[in-house]
XYZ file of C-alpha atoms in Angstrom:
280
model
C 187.017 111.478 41.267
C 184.812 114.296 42.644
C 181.771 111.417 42.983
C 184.249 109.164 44.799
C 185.108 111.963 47.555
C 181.318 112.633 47.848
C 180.285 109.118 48.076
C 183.461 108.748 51.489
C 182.895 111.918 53.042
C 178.890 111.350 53.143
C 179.378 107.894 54.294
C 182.560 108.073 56.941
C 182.004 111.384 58.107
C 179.311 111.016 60.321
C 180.310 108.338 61.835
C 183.172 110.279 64.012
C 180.298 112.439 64.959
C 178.788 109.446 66.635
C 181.020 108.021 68.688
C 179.253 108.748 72.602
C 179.714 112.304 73.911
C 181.468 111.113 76.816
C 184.991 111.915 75.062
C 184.082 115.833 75.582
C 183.494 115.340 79.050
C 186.315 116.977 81.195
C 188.903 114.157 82.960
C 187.297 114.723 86.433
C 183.648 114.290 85.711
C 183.939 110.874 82.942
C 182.956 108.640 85.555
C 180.280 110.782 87.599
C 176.805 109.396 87.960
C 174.416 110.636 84.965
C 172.780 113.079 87.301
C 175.896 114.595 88.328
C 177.694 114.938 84.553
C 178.127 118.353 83.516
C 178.643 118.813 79.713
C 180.396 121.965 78.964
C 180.158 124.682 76.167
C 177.790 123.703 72.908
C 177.226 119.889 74.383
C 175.375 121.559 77.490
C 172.486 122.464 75.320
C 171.879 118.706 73.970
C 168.549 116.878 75.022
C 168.709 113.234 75.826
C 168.591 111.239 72.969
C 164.618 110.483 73.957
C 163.637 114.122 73.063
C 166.404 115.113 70.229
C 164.718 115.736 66.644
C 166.028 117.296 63.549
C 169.501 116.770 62.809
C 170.363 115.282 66.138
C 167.824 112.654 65.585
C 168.759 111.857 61.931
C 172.221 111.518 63.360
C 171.007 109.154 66.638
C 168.812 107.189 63.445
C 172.488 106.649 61.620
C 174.532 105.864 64.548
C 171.753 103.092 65.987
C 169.839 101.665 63.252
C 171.876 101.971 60.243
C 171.867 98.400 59.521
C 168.220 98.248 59.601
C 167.990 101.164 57.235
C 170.644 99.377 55.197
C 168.786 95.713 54.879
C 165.405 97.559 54.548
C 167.066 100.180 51.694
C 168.409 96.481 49.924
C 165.280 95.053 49.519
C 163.405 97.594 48.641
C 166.281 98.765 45.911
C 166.161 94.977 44.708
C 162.336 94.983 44.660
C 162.543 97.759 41.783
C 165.459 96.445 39.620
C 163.412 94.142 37.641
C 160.717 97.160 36.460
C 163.749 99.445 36.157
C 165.063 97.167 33.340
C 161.720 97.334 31.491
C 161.622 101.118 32.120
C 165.097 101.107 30.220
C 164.073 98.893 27.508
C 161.087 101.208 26.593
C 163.023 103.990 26.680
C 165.279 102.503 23.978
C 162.524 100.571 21.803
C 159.475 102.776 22.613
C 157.409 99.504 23.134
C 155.006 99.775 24.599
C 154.721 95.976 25.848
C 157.611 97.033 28.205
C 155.724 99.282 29.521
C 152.869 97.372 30.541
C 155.552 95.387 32.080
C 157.714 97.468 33.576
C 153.784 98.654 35.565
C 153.131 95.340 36.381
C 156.424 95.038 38.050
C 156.475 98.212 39.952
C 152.851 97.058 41.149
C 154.294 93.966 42.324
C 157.216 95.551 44.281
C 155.035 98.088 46.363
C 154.400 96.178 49.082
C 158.142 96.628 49.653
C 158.014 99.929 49.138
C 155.613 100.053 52.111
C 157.904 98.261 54.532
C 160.517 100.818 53.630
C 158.230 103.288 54.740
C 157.132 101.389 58.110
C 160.775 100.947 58.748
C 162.129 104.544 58.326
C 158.472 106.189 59.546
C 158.774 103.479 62.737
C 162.282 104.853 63.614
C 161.816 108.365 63.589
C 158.970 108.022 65.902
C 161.146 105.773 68.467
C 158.700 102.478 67.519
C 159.870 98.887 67.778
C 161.621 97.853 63.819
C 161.902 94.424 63.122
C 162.789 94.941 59.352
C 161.586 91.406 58.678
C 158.551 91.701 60.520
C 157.798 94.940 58.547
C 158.244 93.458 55.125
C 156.113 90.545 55.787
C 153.419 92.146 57.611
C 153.423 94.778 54.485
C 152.737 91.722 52.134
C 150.580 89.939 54.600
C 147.925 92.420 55.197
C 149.171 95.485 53.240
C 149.530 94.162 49.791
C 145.974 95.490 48.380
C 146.287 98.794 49.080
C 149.983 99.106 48.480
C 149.718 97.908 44.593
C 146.146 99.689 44.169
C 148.574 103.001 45.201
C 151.060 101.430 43.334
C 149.070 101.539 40.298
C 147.710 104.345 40.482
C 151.195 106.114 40.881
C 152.373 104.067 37.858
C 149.765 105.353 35.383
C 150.453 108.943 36.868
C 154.011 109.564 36.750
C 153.843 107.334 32.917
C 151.331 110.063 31.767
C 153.564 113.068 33.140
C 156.836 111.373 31.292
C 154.411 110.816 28.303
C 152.940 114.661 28.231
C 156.418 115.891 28.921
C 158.211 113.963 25.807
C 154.862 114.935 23.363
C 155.382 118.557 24.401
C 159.190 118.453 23.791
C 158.393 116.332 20.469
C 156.228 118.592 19.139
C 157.188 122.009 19.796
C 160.651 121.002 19.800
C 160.901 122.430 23.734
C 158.985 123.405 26.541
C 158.206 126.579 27.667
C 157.725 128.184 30.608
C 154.369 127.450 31.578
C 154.153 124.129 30.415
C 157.596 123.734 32.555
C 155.735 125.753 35.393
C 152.469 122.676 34.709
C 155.266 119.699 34.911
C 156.770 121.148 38.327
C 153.972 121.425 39.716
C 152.223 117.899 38.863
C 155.700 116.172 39.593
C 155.858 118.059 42.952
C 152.226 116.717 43.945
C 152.801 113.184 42.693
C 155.981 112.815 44.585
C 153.992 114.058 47.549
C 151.404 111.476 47.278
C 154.651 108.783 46.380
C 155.744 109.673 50.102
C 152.903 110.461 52.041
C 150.875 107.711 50.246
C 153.199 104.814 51.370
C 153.808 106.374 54.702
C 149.539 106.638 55.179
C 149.204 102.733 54.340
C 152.441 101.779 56.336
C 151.601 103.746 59.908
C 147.275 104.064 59.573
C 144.500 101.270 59.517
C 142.167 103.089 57.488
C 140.213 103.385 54.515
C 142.514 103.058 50.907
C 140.324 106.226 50.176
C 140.971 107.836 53.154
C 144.931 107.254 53.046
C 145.104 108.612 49.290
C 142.873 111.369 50.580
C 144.991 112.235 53.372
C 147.900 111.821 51.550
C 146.695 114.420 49.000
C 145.953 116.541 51.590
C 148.943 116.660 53.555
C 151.135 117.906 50.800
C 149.603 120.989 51.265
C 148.591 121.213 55.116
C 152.076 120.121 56.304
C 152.911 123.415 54.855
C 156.909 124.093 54.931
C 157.716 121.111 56.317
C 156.157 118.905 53.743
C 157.571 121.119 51.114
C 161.172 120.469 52.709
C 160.606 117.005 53.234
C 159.609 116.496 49.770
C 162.730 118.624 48.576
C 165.060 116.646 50.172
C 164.329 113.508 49.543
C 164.147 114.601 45.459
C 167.731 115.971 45.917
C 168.572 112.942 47.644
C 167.273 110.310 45.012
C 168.741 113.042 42.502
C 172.506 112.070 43.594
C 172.913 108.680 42.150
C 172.029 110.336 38.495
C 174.209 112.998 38.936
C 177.231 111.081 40.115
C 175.815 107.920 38.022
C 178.876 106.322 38.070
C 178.388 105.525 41.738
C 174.899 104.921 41.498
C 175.365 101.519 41.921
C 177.400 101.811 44.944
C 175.471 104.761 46.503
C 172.109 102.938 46.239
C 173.022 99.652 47.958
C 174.986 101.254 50.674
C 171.188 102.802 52.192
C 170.863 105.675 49.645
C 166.931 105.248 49.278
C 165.968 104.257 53.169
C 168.358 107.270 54.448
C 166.595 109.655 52.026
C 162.793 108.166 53.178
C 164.296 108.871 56.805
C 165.285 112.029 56.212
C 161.770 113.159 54.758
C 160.254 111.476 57.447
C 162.629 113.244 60.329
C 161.736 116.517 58.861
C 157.872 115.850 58.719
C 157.751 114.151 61.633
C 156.337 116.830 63.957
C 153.221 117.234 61.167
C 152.725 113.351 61.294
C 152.926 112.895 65.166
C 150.448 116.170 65.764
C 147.413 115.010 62.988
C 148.106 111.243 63.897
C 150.120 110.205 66.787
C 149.205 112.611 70.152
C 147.029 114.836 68.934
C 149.004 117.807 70.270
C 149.316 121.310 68.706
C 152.733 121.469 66.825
């Protein structure tokens, strides 16, 4: 019950919120000339919809281009059911074949995950999004570097979920330091999961140089990469916690609004070091 009330007030509520400001305009000034409008009260403060960031922009992203973040968030959900299966059927049989698998899968889907990235990186920085465009360009001329970081994340995160089982195993727990170690690895790799896909999406460079700067800007973006990451763990946290749902929660644009989000909150790092060029 409580997941169901979750699941329609994140869902319907904003939309309300969308609807065009015009409705708060006083009777005698609806059909003025833009120039002439006055808003009154807390709408007076609002920047046209070309400068908004933060929350307004996440909002103007919603209201606009949900349905791209919607057919993007689909096939890049759909790309990762087949190695999600495997992951579940080595979790139950500890085989090890399933494994090797479940890799090969998630190798195979990252190109995907890279047009989810263009997609949600492209709208936050006001770009032209042709979702189809961005999912076959991503396999067309991205697909090497996206399953090289594909790989390379696989064989990460599997040694992290192996170290953190052995420890648990063997000392029947984990204590605080070795909790402290886990944090702290899983913090970096999910770093280098967002940043990582977002460098290969938006840059022509280098694989080396994208992992590198990836790397680097968990650390350099300072707060705001430590938010962005933050959120968009909490986000892709929901569908366990209100698993029942998950199904539902995850088609409906779970994973692309959660990318978005990240991206809205890192995007003044990512324009200054890549974009303009201009102090923060």
């Amino acid at each position: 019950m409580k997941g169901s009330i979750f699941f329609c007030l994140f869902f319907f509520f904003p939309f309300p919120l969308s609807f065009s400001l015009s409705r708060f305009l006083p009777p005698e000034t609806e059909f003025l000339p833009p120039e002439t409008t006055q808003l009154s009260g807390f709408f007076r403060n609002i920047p046209p919809e070309e400068e908004q960031t933060g929350l307004l922009l996440w909002f103007q992203i919603l209201q606009k281009h949900y349905l791209k973040l919607f057919g993007a968030n689909a096939i890049a959900v759909l790309s990762l059911l087949p190695c999600a299966y495997f992951i579940y059927l080595l979790i139950q049989t500890g085989d090890v074949v399933f494994w090797v698998v479940g890799l090969a899968l998630f190798v195979l889907a990252s190109p995907c995950q890279t047009g989810l990235h263009s997609v949600c990186v492209r709208l936050v920085h006001r770009m032209p999004v042709w979702v189809k465009d961005e999912f076959i360009n991503a396999w067309k001329q991205e697909w090497k570097p996206s399953m090289l970081l594909g790989l390379i994340l696989g064989v990460l995160w599997s040694v992290l979920a192996y170290g953190a089982y052995m420890v648990v195993a063997v000392d029947g727990g984990m204590s605080v330091g070795y909790l402290l170690m886990m944090l702290l690895a899983a913090y970096f790799l999910t770093g280098l999961t967002l940043f990582g896909y977002q460098q290969i999406a938006m840059l022509e460079l280098p694989f080396g140089t994208q992992l590198k700067n990836a790397a680097l800007l968990i650390f350099a973006g300072k707060l705001r990469a430590f938010f962005a990451i933050a959120v968009w763990v909490g986000m892709l946290l929901v569908p366990v916690i209100y698993y029942g749902l998950a199904a539902y929660i995850l088609l409906a644009g779970w994973v692309a609004i959660g990318v978005m989000t990240a991206n809205v909150i890192f995007a003044p790092v990512f324009s200054r070091l890549f974009l303009t060029g201009e102090p923060e």
